[in-house]
Coordinates of C-alpha atoms in Angstrom, one line a residue:
X1 CA 46.0 3.6 18.0
X2 CA 43.2 1.1 18.2
X3 CA 41.4 1.9 14.9
X4 CA 38.9 -0.8 15.3
X5 CA 37.7 0.6 18.6
X6 CA 36.4 3.7 16.9
X7 CA 34.0 1.6 14.7
X8 CA 33.0 -0.5 17.6
X9 CA 32.1 2.6 19.6
X10 CA 30.1 3.9 16.6
X11 CA 28.0 0.7 16.6
X12 CA 27.7 0.7 20.4
X13 CA 26.2 4.2 20.1
X14 CA 23.5 2.9 17.8
X15 CA 22.7 0.1 20.2
X16 CA 22.5 2.6 23.0
X17 CA 20.0 4.8 21.1
X18 CA 18.0 1.7 20.2
X19 CA 18.3 2.3 16.5
X20 CA 20.7 -0.4 15.5
X21 CA 19.3 -2.0 12.3
X22 CA 18.9 -5.7 11.8
X23 CA 18.0 -7.0 8.3
X24 CA 15.8 -10.0 7.9
X25 CA 17.1 -12.8 5.7
X26 CA 14.1 -13.0 3.2
X27 CA 13.6 -14.9 0.0
X28 CA 10.7 -13.8 -2.2
X29 CA 8.5 -16.6 -3.8
X30 CA 7.7 -16.0 -7.5
X31 CA 4.0 -16.2 -8.1
X32 CA 3.1 -15.9 -4.4
X33 CA 3.8 -12.3 -3.7
X34 CA 3.7 -11.0 -0.9
X35 CA 4.7 -14.3 0.6
X36 CA 8.4 -14.9 1.3
X37 CA 10.7 -17.3 3.1
X38 CA 12.3 -16.0 6.3
X39 CA 15.6 -17.8 7.0
X40 CA 17.2 -17.9 10.4
X41 CA 20.0 -20.0 11.8
X42 CA 17.6 -22.5 13.1
X43 CA 14.7 -22.7 10.6
X44 CA 13.0 -21.4 7.4
X45 CA 9.5 -20.1 7.8
X46 CA 7.0 -18.6 5.3
X47 CA 5.9 -15.1 6.2
X48 CA 3.9 -12.2 4.7
X49 CA 5.8 -9.0 3.8
X50 CA 3.9 -5.8 4.5
X51 CA 6.6 -3.2 3.8
X52 CA 7.9 -3.9 0.3
X53 CA 8.5 -1.0 -2.2
X54 CA 7.5 -3.3 -5.0
X55 CA 4.2 -1.5 -4.7
X56 CA 2.5 -3.2 -7.6
X57 CA 4.2 -6.6 -7.5
X58 CA 5.7 -5.9 -11.0
X59 CA 9.0 -7.6 -9.8
X60 CA 7.2 -10.9 -10.3
X61 CA 4.9 -10.0 -13.2
X62 CA 5.2 -12.8 -15.9
X63 CA 5.9 -10.2 -18.7
X64 CA 8.7 -8.7 -16.7
X65 CA 10.3 -12.0 -15.9
X66 CA 10.0 -13.1 -19.5
X67 CA 11.7 -9.9 -20.8
X68 CA 14.6 -10.5 -18.3
X69 CA 15.0 -14.2 -19.3
X70 CA 15.0 -13.2 -23.0
X71 CA 17.6 -10.5 -22.6
X72 CA 19.9 -12.7 -20.5
X73 CA 19.7 -15.6 -23.1
X74 CA 20.6 -13.1 -25.9
X75 CA 23.1 -10.7 -24.1
X76 CA 24.3 -12.3 -20.9
X77 CA 24.2 -10.9 -17.4
X78 CA 26.4 -7.8 -17.2
X79 CA 26.8 -4.5 -19.0
X80 CA 30.5 -4.9 -19.6
X81 CA 31.6 -1.6 -18.1
X82 CA 30.7 2.1 -18.0
X83 CA 28.8 3.5 -21.0
X84 CA 31.9 5.5 -21.9
X85 CA 34.1 2.4 -22.1
X86 CA 31.8 -0.3 -23.5
X87 CA 29.0 1.6 -25.2
X88 CA 25.3 1.6 -24.4
X89 CA 23.5 -1.7 -24.6
X90 CA 20.5 -1.5 -26.8
X91 CA 17.9 -2.2 -24.1
X92 CA 19.2 0.8 -22.2
X93 CA 18.6 3.0 -25.3
X94 CA 15.0 1.7 -25.5
X95 CA 14.5 2.2 -21.8
X96 CA 15.6 5.9 -21.9
X97 CA 13.3 6.5 -24.9
X98 CA 10.4 4.9 -22.9
X99 CA 11.1 7.1 -19.9
X100 CA 11.2 10.3 -21.9
X101 CA 7.8 9.3 -23.4
X102 CA 6.4 8.4 -20.0
X103 CA 6.9 11.9 -18.8
X104 CA 6.5 13.8 -22.1
X105 CA 10.1 15.0 -22.1
X106 CA 12.7 15.3 -24.8
X107 CA 15.2 12.9 -23.2
X108 CA 15.8 10.5 -20.4
X109 CA 19.0 9.3 -18.6
X110 CA 19.3 6.1 -16.5
X111 CA 21.5 5.6 -13.5
X112 CA 22.3 2.5 -11.4
X113 CA 20.0 3.6 -8.5
X114 CA 17.5 6.3 -7.5
X115 CA 20.1 7.6 -4.9
X116 CA 22.7 8.0 -7.6
X117 CA 20.3 9.7 -10.0
X118 CA 19.5 12.4 -7.4
X119 CA 23.0 12.8 -6.0
X120 CA 24.5 13.1 -9.5
X121 CA 21.8 15.2 -11.2
X122 CA 21.1 17.7 -8.5
X123 CA 24.9 18.3 -7.9
X124 CA 25.7 18.6 -11.6
X125 CA 22.8 20.8 -12.6
X126 CA 23.4 23.3 -9.7
X127 CA 27.2 23.3 -10.3
X128 CA 26.7 24.2 -13.9
X129 CA 24.4 27.1 -13.2
X130 CA 26.4 30.2 -12.3
X131 CA 25.9 31.3 -8.6
X132 CA 23.0 28.9 -8.3
X133 CA 20.8 29.0 -5.2
X134 CA 19.2 25.7 -4.3
X135 CA 15.8 25.8 -2.5
X136 CA 15.1 22.4 -0.9
X137 CA 12.1 21.1 1.0
X138 CA 13.1 20.2 4.6
X139 CA 11.8 16.7 4.3
X140 CA 13.6 15.8 1.1
X141 CA 15.2 12.4 0.8
X142 CA 18.8 11.8 1.9
X143 CA 19.9 11.3 -1.7
X144 CA 18.6 14.8 -2.6
X145 CA 20.3 16.3 0.4
X146 CA 23.5 14.7 -0.7
X147 CA 23.2 16.1 -4.2
X148 CA 22.6 19.6 -2.7
X149 CA 25.7 19.3 -0.6
X150 CA 27.9 18.0 -3.3
X151 CA 26.9 20.7 -5.7
X152 CA 28.8 23.3 -3.6
X153 CA 26.0 25.7 -4.2
X154 CA 24.4 28.0 -1.7
X155 CA 21.2 26.4 -0.3
X156 CA 18.1 27.5 1.6
X157 CA 15.8 25.0 3.2
X158 CA 12.0 25.8 3.1
X159 CA 9.5 24.4 5.6
X160 CA 7.8 21.3 4.3
X161 CA 5.2 22.2 1.6
X162 CA 5.2 25.8 2.9
X163 CA 4.5 27.9 -0.1
X164 CA 4.7 31.2 1.8
X165 CA 8.2 30.4 3.1
X166 CA 9.3 29.2 -0.4
X167 CA 8.1 32.4 -2.0
X168 CA 9.9 34.5 0.7
X169 CA 13.2 32.8 -0.2
X170 CA 12.7 33.1 -3.9
X171 CA 11.7 36.8 -3.6
X172 CA 14.9 37.5 -1.5
X173 CA 17.1 35.8 -4.2
X174 CA 15.7 37.9 -7.0
X175 CA 14.6 37.0 -10.5
X176 CA 18.0 37.3 -12.1
X177 CA 19.9 34.8 -9.9
X178 CA 19.9 31.2 -11.0
X179 CA 17.6 29.1 -8.7
X180 CA 16.8 25.4 -8.5
X181 CA 13.8 24.2 -6.5
X182 CA 14.1 20.6 -5.5
X183 CA 11.2 18.7 -3.9
X184 CA 9.3 15.4 -3.9
X185 CA 5.8 14.6 -5.1
X186 CA 5.0 11.9 -2.6
X187 CA 6.9 12.0 0.7
X188 CA 7.3 8.3 1.6
X189 CA 7.4 8.5 5.4
X190 CA 4.2 10.5 5.8
X191 CA 2.4 9.8 2.6
X192 CA 1.6 13.4 1.8
X193 CA 1.8 15.2 -1.5
X194 CA 3.6 18.4 -2.6
X195 CA 1.5 21.3 -3.9
X196 CA 3.2 20.9 -7.3
X197 CA 1.1 23.3 -9.4
X198 CA 1.7 26.1 -6.8
X199 CA 5.4 25.4 -6.7
X200 CA 5.4 25.6 -10.5
X201 CA 3.6 28.9 -10.3
X202 CA 6.2 30.3 -8.0
X203 CA 9.0 29.0 -10.1
X204 CA 7.6 30.7 -13.2
X205 CA 7.0 33.9 -11.2
X206 CA 10.5 34.1 -9.9
X207 CA 12.3 32.5 -12.8
X208 CA 13.5 29.3 -11.2
X209 CA 14.1 25.8 -12.4
X210 CA 12.2 22.9 -10.9
X211 CA 13.4 19.4 -10.1
X212 CA 10.9 16.9 -8.7
X213 CA 11.5 13.4 -7.1
X214 CA 8.6 11.2 -8.2
X215 CA 10.2 7.8 -6.9
X216 CA 7.2 6.9 -4.8
X217 CA 4.7 7.9 -7.4
X218 CA 6.0 6.7 -10.8
X219 CA 3.9 3.7 -12.0
X220 CA 1.4 4.3 -9.2
X221 CA -0.4 7.5 -10.3
X222 CA -1.6 9.1 -13.5
X223 CA -3.3 7.7 -16.6
X224 CA 0.0 6.2 -17.8
X225 CA 1.8 5.8 -14.5
X226 CA 3.9 9.0 -14.9
X227 CA 3.4 9.9 -11.2
X228 CA 1.6 12.8 -9.5
X229 CA 2.7 15.2 -12.3
X230 CA 1.0 12.8 -14.8
X231 CA -2.2 12.6 -12.7
X232 CA -2.5 16.3 -12.3
X233 CA -1.4 17.2 -15.9
X234 CA 1.7 19.1 -14.7
X235 CA 4.6 17.2 -16.3
X236 CA 5.2 20.0 -18.8
X237 CA 5.5 22.6 -16.0
X238 CA 8.4 20.7 -14.2
X239 CA 11.9 21.0 -15.7
X240 CA 13.4 17.7 -14.4
X241 CA 11.4 14.7 -13.3
X242 CA 13.4 12.1 -11.4
X243 CA 12.2 8.6 -10.7
X244 CA 13.1 5.0 -9.9
X245 CA 12.8 1.7 -11.6
X246 CA 13.1 -0.2 -8.2
X247 CA 9.7 0.5 -6.7
X248 CA 6.5 0.3 -8.7
X249 CA 8.3 -0.9 -11.8
X250 CA 9.8 -3.7 -9.9
X251 CA 13.4 -3.8 -11.1
X252 CA 16.5 -1.6 -10.3
X253 CA 17.9 1.8 -11.2
X254 CA 17.1 5.5 -11.2
X255 CA 16.6 8.1 -13.9
X256 CA 15.9 11.7 -14.9
X257 CA 13.8 13.0 -17.7
X258 CA 13.8 16.6 -19.1
X259 CA 15.0 18.9 -21.8
X260 CA 17.6 17.4 -24.1
X261 CA 20.2 20.0 -23.3
X262 CA 20.0 19.4 -19.5
X263 CA 20.0 15.6 -19.9
X264 CA 23.0 15.8 -22.2
X265 CA 24.9 18.1 -19.7
X266 CA 24.3 15.7 -16.8
X267 CA 25.4 12.8 -19.0
X268 CA 28.6 14.7 -19.9
X269 CA 29.5 16.2 -16.6
X270 CA 28.2 13.9 -13.7
X271 CA 30.9 11.7 -12.2
X272 CA 28.1 9.6 -10.7
X273 CA 27.1 8.7 -14.3
X274 CA 30.4 8.7 -16.1
X275 CA 32.4 6.5 -13.8
X276 CA 29.7 3.9 -13.0
X277 CA 29.1 0.6 -14.8
X278 CA 25.9 0.8 -16.8
X279 CA 22.7 -0.9 -15.9
X280 CA 22.8 -4.5 -17.3
X281 CA 20.7 -5.2 -20.4
X282 CA 18.6 -7.8 -18.5
X283 CA 17.5 -5.1 -16.0
X284 CA 16.9 -2.5 -18.7
X285 CA 14.8 -4.9 -20.7
X286 CA 12.7 -5.9 -17.7
X287 CA 12.2 -2.3 -16.7
X288 CA 11.1 -1.3 -20.2
X289 CA 8.5 -4.1 -20.3
X290 CA 7.2 -3.1 -16.8
X291 CA 6.8 0.6 -17.9
X292 CA 5.1 -0.4 -21.2
X293 CA 2.6 -2.6 -19.4
X294 CA 1.7 0.1 -16.8
X295 CA 1.3 2.8 -19.4
X296 CA -1.8 0.9 -20.7
X297 CA -3.0 -1.2 -17.7
X298 CA -5.0 0.5 -15.0
X299 CA -5.9 -2.7 -13.1
X300 CA -2.8 -2.7 -10.9
X301 CA -3.3 0.9 -9.9
X302 CA -7.0 0.4 -9.2
X303 CA -6.5 -2.6 -7.1
X304 CA -3.6 -1.0 -5.3
X305 CA -5.6 2.1 -4.3
X306 CA -8.5 -0.1 -3.2
X307 CA -6.4 -2.3 -0.9
X308 CA -4.4 0.7 0.5
X309 CA -7.6 2.5 1.4
X310 CA -9.1 -0.6 3.0
X311 CA -6.0 -1.2 5.0
X312 CA -6.2 2.3 6.5
X313 CA -9.9 1.9 7.2
X314 CA -9.6 -1.4 8.9
X315 CA -6.6 -0.4 11.1
X316 CA -8.2 2.9 12.1
X317 CA -11.5 1.1 13.1
X318 CA -9.4 -1.0 15.4
X319 CA -8.1 2.2 17.1
X320 CA -4.6 1.6 15.8
X321 CA -2.7 4.9 15.4
X322 CA -2.8 5.3 11.6
X323 CA -1.0 8.6 10.7
X324 CA -2.7 10.9 8.1
X325 CA -1.7 10.0 4.6
X326 CA -2.9 11.1 1.2
X327 CA -1.4 8.2 -0.6
X328 CA -0.8 4.5 -0.6
X329 CA 1.7 4.9 2.4
X330 CA 0.1 3.6 5.6
X331 CA 2.3 4.9 8.6
X332 CA 1.5 3.5 12.0
X333 CA 2.7 5.7 14.9
X334 CA 4.8 4.2 17.7
X335 CA 6.9 7.1 18.9
X336 CA 9.6 5.1 20.6
X337 CA 12.6 3.4 18.8
X338 CA 12.9 0.5 21.3
X339 CA 9.1 -0.2 21.1
X340 CA 9.2 0.2 17.4
X341 CA 11.9 -2.5 17.1
X342 CA 10.1 -4.7 19.6
X343 CA 6.8 -4.4 17.6
X344 CA 8.5 -5.4 14.4
X345 CA 10.2 -8.4 16.0
X346 CA 7.0 -9.6 17.7
X347 CA 5.0 -9.3 14.4
X348 CA 7.6 -11.4 12.7
X349 CA 8.3 -14.0 15.3
X350 CA 4.7 -14.4 16.7
X351 CA 2.6 -13.6 13.6
X352 CA 4.7 -14.2 10.5
X353 CA 4.3 -10.6 9.4
X354 CA 7.3 -8.5 8.3
X355 CA 7.2 -4.8 8.7
X356 CA 10.6 -3.0 9.1
X357 CA 10.8 -0.4 11.9
X358 CA 11.4 3.2 10.8
X359 CA 13.5 5.1 13.3
X360 CA 15.7 8.1 13.4
X361 CA 17.4 9.5 11.2
X362 CA 14.9 8.3 8.6
X363 CA 12.2 10.1 10.6
X364 CA 12.5 12.6 13.4
X365 CA 12.9 11.4 17.0
X366 CA 9.6 10.8 18.6
X367 CA 7.8 9.9 15.4
X368 CA 9.1 6.3 15.1
X369 CA 6.7 4.2 13.2
X370 CA 5.9 1.1 11.3
X371 CA 5.5 1.9 7.5
X372 CA 2.9 -0.3 5.9
X373 CA 2.7 -0.6 2.1
X374 CA -0.3 -2.6 0.9
X375 CA -0.2 -4.0 -2.7
X376 CA -2.8 -5.3 -5.0
X377 CA -1.8 -8.7 -3.8
X378 CA -2.6 -8.1 -0.1
X379 CA -6.0 -9.7 0.0
X380 CA -8.9 -8.7 2.3
X381 CA -8.1 -11.7 4.4
X382 CA -4.5 -10.7 4.8
X383 CA -5.6 -7.2 5.8
X384 CA -7.8 -8.6 8.6
X385 CA -4.9 -10.8 9.7
X386 CA -2.7 -7.8 9.9
X387 CA -5.2 -5.9 12.0
X388 CA -5.5 -8.8 14.4
X389 CA -1.7 -9.2 14.7
X390 CA -1.2 -5.4 15.3
X391 CA -3.8 -5.3 18.0
X392 CA -2.2 -8.2 19.8
X393 CA 1.3 -6.6 19.5
X394 CA 0.1 -3.1 20.6
X395 CA -1.7 -4.7 23.6
X396 CA 1.2 -7.0 24.6
X397 CA 3.8 -4.2 24.4
X398 CA 1.6 -1.5 25.9
X399 CA 1.9 0.8 22.9
X400 CA -0.8 3.6 23.0
X401 CA -3.8 3.1 20.6
X402 CA -5.3 6.1 18.9
X403 CA -7.5 6.6 21.9
X404 CA -4.4 7.2 24.0
X405 CA -5.0 4.1 26.0
X406 CA -2.8 1.0 26.3
X407 CA -5.5 -1.5 25.8
X408 CA -7.6 -1.7 22.6
X409 CA -11.1 -0.5 22.0
X410 CA -12.1 -3.4 19.9
X411 CA -13.3 -2.7 16.4
X412 CA -16.8 -3.9 15.8
X413 CA -16.4 -7.0 13.7
X414 CA -19.5 -6.2 11.8
X415 CA -17.9 -2.9 10.7
X416 CA -14.7 -4.5 9.7
X417 CA -16.5 -7.2 7.8
X418 CA -18.6 -4.6 6.0
X419 CA -15.6 -2.7 5.0
X420 CA -13.9 -5.8 3.6
X421 CA -17.1 -6.8 1.9
X422 CA -17.5 -3.4 0.1
X423 CA -13.9 -3.8 -1.1
X424 CA -14.9 -6.9 -2.9
X425 CA -13.7 -9.7 -0.7

């Protein structure tokens, strides 16, 4: 049997569907975010990154870097093993206390990634609840879907943000059956927000537990950066809040925060926690410093929202197909996997702008897009450069503009200049 051929066929299938992924070789430049070096076999070139999940640039904040340097000089680089084998390093203890405080919960638990935290927590919580029924939003992240699958529990998928459908499923299950509602606050591909308060109302009405994924919102929203639940004063109404340290906080890892009994149960029963090497002290120290800073500083969030809104406005005025978004996510519709990849390649090669194409299965077929994530460090000038580059690419490749035509209706330069001027540039 030619085993290798099976894998070659699998890769060939991705190529045939125009969704084979190629990763750019990038090197970030400390102090010059969002600038980075793009390395190829032939050359090294400086480019601008427009799709980083380091939403606030905290991965290069002086306080965060200093905390990491200090921890490495005192404790070295690694954690030394799982927490069951080598104990819990002190910065990790501090980090979990900081996370519990961030969300107003009794306890927190840190994992090596946001994927692992969702997979391990959802599967363990549902498995420990007798005859649990999981109700999952249809657009939940792959990590949440994997957690649902691994739980072995019965599941029902409710239509995205559809409260009537969710209530129908809850009512059919009855108040006495154990139920876990799993959903996200910010859905990262479309940039929309869940009706959190209404879901909490339904959970209370039908006696269900709630589990929310806040990975694209923590650090970004709320008076202290606790996410959408923080912004809307709803943290106390959600049982388990899951988040990441790898996006707005600029480091690495995932976590959950909630009642002490639930956190302790996940800590004690989840294989994804028990058998995984702990987060290194250098990462934990850096994450803690980032969280502490964003609990008190509003400037990063203010500038971020300003630049995200300006980006949407400038691109829309150029008739580029900006998809509706309630948040900092700026999706630009392409609708074809091959064109999406070509647009990404042309932006990088011709304009020095990196935006990774988003194709199936991350988004449904026919909704392929470029996902733009402005940061406080994307200046007004960079936004105008992005607009000009996108117009050139859309025109060159014949991608439809928002008018449905294949040639641009040029934005009035005076309007764009006014928008940039009002934003303070």
